[in-house]
Tab-separated table of C-alpha atoms and ligand atoms in Angstrom:
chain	number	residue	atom	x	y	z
A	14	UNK	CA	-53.395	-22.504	34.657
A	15	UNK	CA	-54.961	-19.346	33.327
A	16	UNK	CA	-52.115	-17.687	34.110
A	17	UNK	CA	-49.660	-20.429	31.974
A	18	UNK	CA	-52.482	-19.731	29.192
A	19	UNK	CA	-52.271	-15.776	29.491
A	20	UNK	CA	-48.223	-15.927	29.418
A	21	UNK	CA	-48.450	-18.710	26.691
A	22	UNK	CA	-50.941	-16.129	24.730
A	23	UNK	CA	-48.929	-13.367	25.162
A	24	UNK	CA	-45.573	-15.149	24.189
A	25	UNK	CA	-47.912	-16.383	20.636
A	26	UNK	CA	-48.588	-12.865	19.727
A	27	UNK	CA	-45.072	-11.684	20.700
A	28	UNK	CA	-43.840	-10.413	16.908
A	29	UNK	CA	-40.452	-12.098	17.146
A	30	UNK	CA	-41.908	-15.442	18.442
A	31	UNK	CA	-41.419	-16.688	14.637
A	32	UNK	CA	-37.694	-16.495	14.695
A	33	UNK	CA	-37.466	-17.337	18.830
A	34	UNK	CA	-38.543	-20.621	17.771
A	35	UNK	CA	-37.381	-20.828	13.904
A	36	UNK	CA	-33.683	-20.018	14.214
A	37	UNK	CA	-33.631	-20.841	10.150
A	38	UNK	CA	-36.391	-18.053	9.838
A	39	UNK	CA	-34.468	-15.543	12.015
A	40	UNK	CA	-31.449	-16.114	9.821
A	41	UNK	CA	-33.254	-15.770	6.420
A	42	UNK	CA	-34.478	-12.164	7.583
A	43	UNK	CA	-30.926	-11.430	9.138
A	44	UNK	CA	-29.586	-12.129	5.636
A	45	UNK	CA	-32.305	-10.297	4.028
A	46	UNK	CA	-30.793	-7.358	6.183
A	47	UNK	CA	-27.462	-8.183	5.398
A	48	UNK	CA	-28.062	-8.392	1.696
A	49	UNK	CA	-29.344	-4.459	1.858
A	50	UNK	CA	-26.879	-2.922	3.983
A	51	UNK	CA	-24.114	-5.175	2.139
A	52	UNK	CA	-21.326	-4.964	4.903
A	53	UNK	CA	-21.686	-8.058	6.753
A	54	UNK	CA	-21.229	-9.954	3.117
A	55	UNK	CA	-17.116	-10.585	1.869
A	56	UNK	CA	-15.522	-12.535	-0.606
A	57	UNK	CA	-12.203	-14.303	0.118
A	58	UNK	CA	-10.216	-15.913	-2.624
A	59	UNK	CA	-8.428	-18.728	-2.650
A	60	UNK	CA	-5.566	-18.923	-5.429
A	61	UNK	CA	-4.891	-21.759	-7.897
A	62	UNK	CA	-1.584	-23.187	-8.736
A	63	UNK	CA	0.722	-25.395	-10.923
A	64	UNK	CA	1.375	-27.668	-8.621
A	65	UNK	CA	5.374	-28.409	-9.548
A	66	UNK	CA	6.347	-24.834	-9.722
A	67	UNK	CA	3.878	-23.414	-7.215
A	68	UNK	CA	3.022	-20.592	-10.300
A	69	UNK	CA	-0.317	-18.895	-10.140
A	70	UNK	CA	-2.656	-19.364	-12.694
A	71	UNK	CA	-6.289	-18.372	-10.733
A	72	UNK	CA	-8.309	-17.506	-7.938
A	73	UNK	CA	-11.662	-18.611	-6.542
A	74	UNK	CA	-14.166	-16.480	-4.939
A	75	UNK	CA	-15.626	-17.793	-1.908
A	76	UNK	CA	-18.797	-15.906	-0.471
A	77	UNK	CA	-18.432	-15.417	3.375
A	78	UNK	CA	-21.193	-13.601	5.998
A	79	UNK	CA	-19.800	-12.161	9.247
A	80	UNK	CA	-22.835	-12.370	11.000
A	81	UNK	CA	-23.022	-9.692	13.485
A	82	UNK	CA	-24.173	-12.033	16.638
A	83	UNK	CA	-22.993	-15.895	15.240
A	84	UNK	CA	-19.760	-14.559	13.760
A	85	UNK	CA	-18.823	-16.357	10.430
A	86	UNK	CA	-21.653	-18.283	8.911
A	87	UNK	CA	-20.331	-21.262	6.662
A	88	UNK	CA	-21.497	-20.791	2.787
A	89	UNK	CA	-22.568	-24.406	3.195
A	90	UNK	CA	-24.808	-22.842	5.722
A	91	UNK	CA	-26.482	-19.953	4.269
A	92	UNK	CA	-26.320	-20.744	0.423
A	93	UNK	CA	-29.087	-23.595	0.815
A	94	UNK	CA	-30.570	-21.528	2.848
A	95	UNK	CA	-30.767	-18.029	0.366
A	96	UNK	CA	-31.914	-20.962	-2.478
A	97	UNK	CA	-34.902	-21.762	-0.432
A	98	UNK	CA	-36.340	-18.477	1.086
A	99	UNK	CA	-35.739	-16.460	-2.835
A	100	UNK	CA	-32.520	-15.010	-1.922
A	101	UNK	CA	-30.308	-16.376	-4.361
A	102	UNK	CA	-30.553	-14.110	-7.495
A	103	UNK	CA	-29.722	-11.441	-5.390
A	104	UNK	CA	-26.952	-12.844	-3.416
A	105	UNK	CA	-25.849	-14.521	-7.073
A	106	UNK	CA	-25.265	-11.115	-8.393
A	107	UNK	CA	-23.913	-9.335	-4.957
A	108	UNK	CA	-21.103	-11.872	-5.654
A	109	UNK	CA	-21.062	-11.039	-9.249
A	110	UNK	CA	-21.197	-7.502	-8.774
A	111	UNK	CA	-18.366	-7.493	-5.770
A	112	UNK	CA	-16.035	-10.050	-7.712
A	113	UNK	CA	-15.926	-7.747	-10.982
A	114	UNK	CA	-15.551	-4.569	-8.495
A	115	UNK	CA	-12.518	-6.162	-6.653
A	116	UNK	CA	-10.991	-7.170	-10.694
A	117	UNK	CA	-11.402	-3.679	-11.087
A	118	UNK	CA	-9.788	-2.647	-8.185
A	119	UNK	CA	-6.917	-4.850	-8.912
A	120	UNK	CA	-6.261	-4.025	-12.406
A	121	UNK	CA	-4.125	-1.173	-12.047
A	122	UNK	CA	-2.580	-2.720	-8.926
A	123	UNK	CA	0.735	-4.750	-8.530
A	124	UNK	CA	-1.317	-7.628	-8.212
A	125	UNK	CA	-0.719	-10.702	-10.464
A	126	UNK	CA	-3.701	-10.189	-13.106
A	127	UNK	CA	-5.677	-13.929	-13.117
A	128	UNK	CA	-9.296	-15.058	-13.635
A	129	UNK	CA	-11.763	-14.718	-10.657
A	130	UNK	CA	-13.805	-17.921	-10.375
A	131	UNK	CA	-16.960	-17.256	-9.174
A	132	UNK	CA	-19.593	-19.657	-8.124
A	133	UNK	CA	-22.548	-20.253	-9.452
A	134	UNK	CA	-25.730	-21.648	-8.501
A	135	UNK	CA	-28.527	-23.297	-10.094
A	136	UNK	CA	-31.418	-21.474	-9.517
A	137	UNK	CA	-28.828	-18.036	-11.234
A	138	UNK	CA	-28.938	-20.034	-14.080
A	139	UNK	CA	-32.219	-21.912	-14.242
A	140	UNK	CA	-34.465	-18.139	-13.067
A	141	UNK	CA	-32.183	-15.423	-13.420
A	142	UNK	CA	-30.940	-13.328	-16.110
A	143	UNK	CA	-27.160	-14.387	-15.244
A	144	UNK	CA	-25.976	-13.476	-18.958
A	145	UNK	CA	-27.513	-10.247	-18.630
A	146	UNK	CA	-26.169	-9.468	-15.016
A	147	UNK	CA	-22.430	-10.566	-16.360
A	148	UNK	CA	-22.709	-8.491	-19.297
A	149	UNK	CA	-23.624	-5.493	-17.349
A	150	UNK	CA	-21.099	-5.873	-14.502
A	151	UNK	CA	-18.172	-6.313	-17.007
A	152	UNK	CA	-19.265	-3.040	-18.779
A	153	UNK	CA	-19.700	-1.025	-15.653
A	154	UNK	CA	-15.965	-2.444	-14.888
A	155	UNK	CA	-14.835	-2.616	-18.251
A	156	UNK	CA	-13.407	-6.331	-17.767
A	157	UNK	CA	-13.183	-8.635	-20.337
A	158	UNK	CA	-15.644	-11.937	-19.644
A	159	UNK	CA	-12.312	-13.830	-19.957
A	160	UNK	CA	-11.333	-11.691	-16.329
A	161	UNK	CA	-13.904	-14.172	-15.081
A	162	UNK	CA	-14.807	-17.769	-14.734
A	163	UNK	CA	-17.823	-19.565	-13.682
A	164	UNK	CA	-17.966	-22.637	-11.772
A	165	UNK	CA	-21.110	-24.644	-11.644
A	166	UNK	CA	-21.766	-27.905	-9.686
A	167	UNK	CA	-22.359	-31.312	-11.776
A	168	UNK	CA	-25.895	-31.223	-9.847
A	169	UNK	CA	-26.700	-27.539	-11.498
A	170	UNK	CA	-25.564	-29.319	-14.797
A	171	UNK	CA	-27.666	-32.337	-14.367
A	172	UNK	CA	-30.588	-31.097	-12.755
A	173	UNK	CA	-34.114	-32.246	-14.746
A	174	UNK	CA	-35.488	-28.449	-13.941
A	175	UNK	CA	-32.941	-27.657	-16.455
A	176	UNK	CA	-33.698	-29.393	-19.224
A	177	UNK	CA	-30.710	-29.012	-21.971
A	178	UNK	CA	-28.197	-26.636	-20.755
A	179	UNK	CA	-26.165	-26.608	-23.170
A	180	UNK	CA	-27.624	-23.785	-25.412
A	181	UNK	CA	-27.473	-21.949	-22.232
A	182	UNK	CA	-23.499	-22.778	-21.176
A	183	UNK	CA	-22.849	-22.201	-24.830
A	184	UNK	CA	-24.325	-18.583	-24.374
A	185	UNK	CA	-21.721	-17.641	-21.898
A	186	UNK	CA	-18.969	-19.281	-23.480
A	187	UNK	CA	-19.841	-17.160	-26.473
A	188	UNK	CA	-19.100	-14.271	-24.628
A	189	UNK	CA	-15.924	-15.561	-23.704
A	190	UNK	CA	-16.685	-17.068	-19.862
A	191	UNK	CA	-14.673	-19.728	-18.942
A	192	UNK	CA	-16.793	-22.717	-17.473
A	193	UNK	CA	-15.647	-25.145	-15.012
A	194	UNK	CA	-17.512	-27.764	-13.701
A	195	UNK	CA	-17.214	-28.012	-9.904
A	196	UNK	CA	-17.322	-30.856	-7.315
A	197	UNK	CA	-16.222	-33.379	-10.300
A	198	UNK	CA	-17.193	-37.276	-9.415
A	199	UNK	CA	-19.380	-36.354	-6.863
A	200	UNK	CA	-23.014	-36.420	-8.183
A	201	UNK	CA	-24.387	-39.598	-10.067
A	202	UNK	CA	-23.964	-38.661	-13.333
A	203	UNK	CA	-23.295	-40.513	-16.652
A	204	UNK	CA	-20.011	-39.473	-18.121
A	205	UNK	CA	-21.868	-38.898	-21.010
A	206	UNK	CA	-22.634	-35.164	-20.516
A	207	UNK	CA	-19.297	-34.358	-20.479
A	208	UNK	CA	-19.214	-34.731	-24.111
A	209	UNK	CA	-22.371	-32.906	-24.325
A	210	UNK	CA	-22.141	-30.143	-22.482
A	211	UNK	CA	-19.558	-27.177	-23.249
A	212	UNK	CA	-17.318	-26.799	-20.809
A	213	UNK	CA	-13.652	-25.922	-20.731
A	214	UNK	CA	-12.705	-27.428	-17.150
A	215	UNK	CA	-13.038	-29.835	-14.458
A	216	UNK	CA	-12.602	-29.831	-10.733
A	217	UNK	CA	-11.602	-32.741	-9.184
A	218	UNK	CA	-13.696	-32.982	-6.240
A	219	UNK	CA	-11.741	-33.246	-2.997
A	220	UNK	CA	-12.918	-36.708	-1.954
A	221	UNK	CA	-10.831	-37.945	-4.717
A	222	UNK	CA	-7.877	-36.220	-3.378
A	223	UNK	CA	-8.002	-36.706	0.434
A	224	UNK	CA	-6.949	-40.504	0.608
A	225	UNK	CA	-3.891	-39.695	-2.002
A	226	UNK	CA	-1.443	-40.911	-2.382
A	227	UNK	CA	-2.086	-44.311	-0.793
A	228	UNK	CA	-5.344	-45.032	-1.737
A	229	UNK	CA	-5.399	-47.050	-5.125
A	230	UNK	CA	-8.841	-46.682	-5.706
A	231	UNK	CA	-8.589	-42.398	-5.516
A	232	UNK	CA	-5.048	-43.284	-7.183
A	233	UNK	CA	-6.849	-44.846	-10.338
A	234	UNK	CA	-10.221	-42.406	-10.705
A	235	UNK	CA	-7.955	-39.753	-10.590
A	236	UNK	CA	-5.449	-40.705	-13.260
A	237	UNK	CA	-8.829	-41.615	-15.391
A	238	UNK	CA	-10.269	-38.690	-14.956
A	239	UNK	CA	-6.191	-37.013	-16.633
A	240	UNK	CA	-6.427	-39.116	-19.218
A	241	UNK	CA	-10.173	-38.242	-19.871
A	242	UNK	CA	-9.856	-34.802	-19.620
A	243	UNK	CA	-6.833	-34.370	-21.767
A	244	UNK	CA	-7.993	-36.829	-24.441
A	245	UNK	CA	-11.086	-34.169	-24.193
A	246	UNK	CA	-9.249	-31.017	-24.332
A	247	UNK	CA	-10.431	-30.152	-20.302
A	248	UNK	CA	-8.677	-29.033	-17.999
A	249	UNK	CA	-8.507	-30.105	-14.877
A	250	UNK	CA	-8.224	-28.902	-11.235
A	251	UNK	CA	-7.552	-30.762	-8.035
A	252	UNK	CA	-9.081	-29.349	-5.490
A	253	UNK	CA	-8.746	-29.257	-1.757
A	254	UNK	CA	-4.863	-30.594	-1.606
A	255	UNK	CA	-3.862	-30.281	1.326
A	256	UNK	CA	0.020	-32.182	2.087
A	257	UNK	CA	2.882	-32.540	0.090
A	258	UNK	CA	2.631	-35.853	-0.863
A	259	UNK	CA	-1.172	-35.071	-2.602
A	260	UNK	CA	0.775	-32.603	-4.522
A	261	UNK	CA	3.678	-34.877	-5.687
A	262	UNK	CA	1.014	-37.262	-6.692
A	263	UNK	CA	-0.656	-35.172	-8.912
A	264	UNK	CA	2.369	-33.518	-10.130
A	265	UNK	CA	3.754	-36.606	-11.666
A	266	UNK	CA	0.108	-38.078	-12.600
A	267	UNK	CA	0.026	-34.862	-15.084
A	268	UNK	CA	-2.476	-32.392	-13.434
A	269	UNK	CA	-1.460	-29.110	-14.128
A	270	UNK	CA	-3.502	-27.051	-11.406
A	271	UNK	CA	-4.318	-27.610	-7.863
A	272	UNK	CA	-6.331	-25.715	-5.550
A	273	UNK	CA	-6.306	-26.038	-1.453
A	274	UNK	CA	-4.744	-25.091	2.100
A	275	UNK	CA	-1.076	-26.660	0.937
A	276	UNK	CA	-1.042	-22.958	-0.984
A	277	UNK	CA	-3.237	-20.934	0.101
A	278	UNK	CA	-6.637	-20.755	2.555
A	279	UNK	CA	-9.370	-18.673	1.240
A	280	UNK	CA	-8.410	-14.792	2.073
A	281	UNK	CA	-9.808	-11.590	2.377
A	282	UNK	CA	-8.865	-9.281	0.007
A	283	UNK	CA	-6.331	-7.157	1.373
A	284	UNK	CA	-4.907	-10.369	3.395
A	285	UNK	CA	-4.431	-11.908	-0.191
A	286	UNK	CA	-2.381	-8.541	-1.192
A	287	UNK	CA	-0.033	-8.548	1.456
A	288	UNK	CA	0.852	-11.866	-0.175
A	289	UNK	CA	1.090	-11.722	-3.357
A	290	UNK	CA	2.739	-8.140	-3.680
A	291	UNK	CA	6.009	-7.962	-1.982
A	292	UNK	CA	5.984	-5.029	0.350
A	293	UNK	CA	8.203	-1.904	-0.584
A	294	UNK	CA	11.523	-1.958	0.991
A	295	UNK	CA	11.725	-0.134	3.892
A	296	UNK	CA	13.892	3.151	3.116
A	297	UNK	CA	15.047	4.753	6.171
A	298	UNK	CA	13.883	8.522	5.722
A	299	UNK	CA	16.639	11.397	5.550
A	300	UNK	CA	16.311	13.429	8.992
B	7	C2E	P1	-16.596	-25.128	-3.587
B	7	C2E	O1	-16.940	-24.176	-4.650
B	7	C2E	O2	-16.285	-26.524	-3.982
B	7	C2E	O3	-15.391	-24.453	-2.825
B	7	C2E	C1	-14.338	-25.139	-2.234
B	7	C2E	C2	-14.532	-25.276	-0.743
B	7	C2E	O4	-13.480	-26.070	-0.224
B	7	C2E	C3	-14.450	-23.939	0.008
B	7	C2E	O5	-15.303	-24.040	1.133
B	7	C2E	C4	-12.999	-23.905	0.438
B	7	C2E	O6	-12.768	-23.083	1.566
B	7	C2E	C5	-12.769	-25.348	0.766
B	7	C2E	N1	-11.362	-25.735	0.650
B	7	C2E	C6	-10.415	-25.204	-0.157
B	7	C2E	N2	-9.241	-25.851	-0.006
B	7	C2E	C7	-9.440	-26.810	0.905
B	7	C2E	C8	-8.589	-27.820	1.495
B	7	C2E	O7	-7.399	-27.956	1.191
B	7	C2E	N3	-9.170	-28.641	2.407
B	7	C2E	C9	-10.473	-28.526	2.776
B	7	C2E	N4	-10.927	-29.359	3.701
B	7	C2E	N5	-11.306	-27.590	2.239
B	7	C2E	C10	-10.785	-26.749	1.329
B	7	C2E	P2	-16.312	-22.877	1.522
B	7	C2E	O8	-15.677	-21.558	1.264
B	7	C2E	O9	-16.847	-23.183	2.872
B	7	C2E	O10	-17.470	-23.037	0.451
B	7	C2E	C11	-18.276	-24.177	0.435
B	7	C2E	C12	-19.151	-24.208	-0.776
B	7	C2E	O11	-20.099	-23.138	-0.749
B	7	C2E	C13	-18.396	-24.005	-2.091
B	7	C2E	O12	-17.777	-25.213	-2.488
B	7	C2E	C14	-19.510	-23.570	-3.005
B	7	C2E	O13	-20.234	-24.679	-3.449
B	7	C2E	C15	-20.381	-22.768	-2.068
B	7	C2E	N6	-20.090	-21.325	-2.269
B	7	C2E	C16	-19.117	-20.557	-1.751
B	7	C2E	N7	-19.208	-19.282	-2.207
B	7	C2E	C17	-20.259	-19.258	-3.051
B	7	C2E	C18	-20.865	-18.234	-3.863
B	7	C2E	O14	-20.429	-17.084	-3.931
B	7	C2E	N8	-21.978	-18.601	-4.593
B	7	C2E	C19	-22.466	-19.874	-4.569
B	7	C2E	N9	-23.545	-20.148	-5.301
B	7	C2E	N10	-21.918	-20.854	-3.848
B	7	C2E	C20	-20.823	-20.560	-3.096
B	8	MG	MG1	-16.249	-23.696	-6.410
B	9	MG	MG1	-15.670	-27.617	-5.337
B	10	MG	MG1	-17.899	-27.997	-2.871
C-alpha cells in the first residue's frame, strides 16, 4: 500500500494531472492556445434568403474550432465554455476582427456584396469595449458598419447584469449596425421590451419552425409574431427551415427571410465561393 500511495503521490504532482482529470480545464487551455496561434479558429457562413424567390439578402457568421485531437468542437460547446474561464472578449473580437477581414476580402470579389451577421455575446457587451472594437475593425477594413450586423440573444437583452440596454443598442445603431435579436420566443421574456429596446430585427427561433406546417400551435405564434413585427416595423427571420413545406408556410404567412439547411449549411469560406460565383467557363487553350 505504500507503493499505491507513492504512485498515487507521484500521479498528484504530475503537472498535467489538472486536465487528465478536468477534460473542461484541458480544453479551456487548448483554446487559450488556439486563440494565440489563431489557425485552429474558422468562421463558416450560412446565407439568408427570401424564401419565394430563393434571393440572397445575408449571411451569418458561425464561429467553428477544429480542434487538433477532438476534431470540430460545437460552438454550443466551447462558447459557454470561453464565457466562463475569461475568454470571451477575446474570442468576441477574433470573430469581429476575422468577419470584417473576410468583408474585406470579398469586396472586390465576384461575390454577392450582403451584411455579415455576427454573433454576439453578453459578456462583449456587458465588459467589453464592443463599440470601440467595431469601430476600429471597420476602419482598418474600411467597411461601412452597415457591412455588418449584430445578433444578440433575448437572454443578453434581458439579462439583470445589464441593467437598461437600450442606451447601449442605441449606441451601435447610431453608427449604423444593424441589430437583430436572436433565438426569438425562446427566453421568458415580456413582449414588452420589444417596444423598448432598439432593434431592427427578429429571429424566429427554430423551435417555432420545426413542427410547421402541421402544428397549429407553431402555425399561430408564428403568424403573431408577422403581424407583430410588421405592425412594429421589424423584420423578421425564420430560422433553421429545413423542408419545403416550412418554406411554403412561411412564404404565404408573409415572412420575407429564412435562414437554414433547405438553402444553405453553414460553409467555409472558400466552400461558400464556389457557390455563389459561377465558375469561369472552361476555354479550351489554343495548342
Ligand atoms: P445561432 O446564432 O442561433 O445560430 C444558428 C445555429 O443553428 C447554428 O448552429 C446553425 O448551424 C444552426 N442551423 C442553421 N440552420 C439550421 C437548420 O436548418 N436546422 C438545424 N437543426 N440547425 C440549423 P451552430 O453553428 O452550432 O451555433 C450554435 C450557436 O452558437 C449559435 O446559435 C450562437 O448562439 C452560438 N455561436 C456561433 N458562433 C458564434 C460566435 O461567433 N460568437 C458567439 N458569441 N456565439 C456564437
Ligand atoms: Mg445567431
Ligand atoms: Mg439563433
Ligand atoms: Mg441558437
Amino acid at each position: 500500500s505504500a507503493k499505491r500511495l507513492g504512485r498515487n503521490l507521484s500521479q498528484r504532482f504530475r503537472p498535467a494531472l489538472d486536465k487528465q482529470d478536468n477534460p473542461q480545464l484541458a480544453l479551456v487551455s487548448d483554446l487559450r492556445a488556439a486563440l494565440i496561434s489563431g489557425d485552429q479558429l474558422e468562421l463558416h457562413y450560412q446565407t439568408q434568403h427570401e424564401p419565394g424567390s430563393g434571393e440572397l439578402v445575408g449571411m451569418e457568421a458561425l464561429l467553428r474550432w477544429r480542434h487538433p485531437k477532438d476534431g470540430m468542437i460545437s460552438p454550443g460547446d466551447f462558447i459557454p465554455l470561453a464565457e466562463r474561464h475569461g475568454l470571451m472578449s477575446q474570442l468576441g473580437a477574433w470573430v469581429i476582427e476575422k468577419a470584417c477581414a473576410q468583408q474585406a476580402h470579398w469586396r472586390n470579389s465576384a461575390m454577392p456584396k450582403l451584411t455579415i451577421w455576427v454573433n454576439i455575446s453578453a459578456l462583449q457587451l456587458f465588459q467589453g469595449d464592443l463599440e470601440s472594437q467595431l469601430t476600429t475593425c471597420l476602419k482598418r477594413y474600411q467597411l461601412k458598419p452597415s457591412q455588418i450586423g449584430l445578433e444578440l440573444t433575448e437572454s443578453v437583452l434581458l439579462d439583470e447584469r445589464a441593467g437598461d440596454m437600450g442606451p447601449r443598442l442605441q449606441a451601435l445603431r447610431d453608427q449604423g449596425f444593424a441589430i437583430a435579436i436572436d433565438d426569438f420566443g425562446t427566453g421568458y421574456s415580456s413582449l414588452g421590451y420589444l417596444k423598448r429596446l432598439p432593434v431592427d430585427k427578429i429571429k424566429l427561433d427554430r423551435a417555432f419552425i420545426k413542427e410547421l406546417p402541421h402544428d397549429q400551435a407553431d402555425a399561430s405564434i408564428v403568424k403573431a409574431v408577422l403581424a407583430m413585427a410588421e405592425g412594429m416595423g421589424l423584420g423578421v427571420i425564420a430560422e433553421g427551415v429545413e423542408t419545403k413545406e416550412q418554406c411554403q408556410f412561411l412564404v404565404k404567412a408573409g415572412c420575407t427571410s429564412v435562414q437554414g439547411f433547405y438553402f444553405a449549411r453553414p460553409l467555409a469560406a472558400a466552400e461558400l465561393e464556389k457557390r455563389l460565383v459561377p465558375a469561369p467557363a472552361i476555354v479550351p487553350s489554343a495548342s
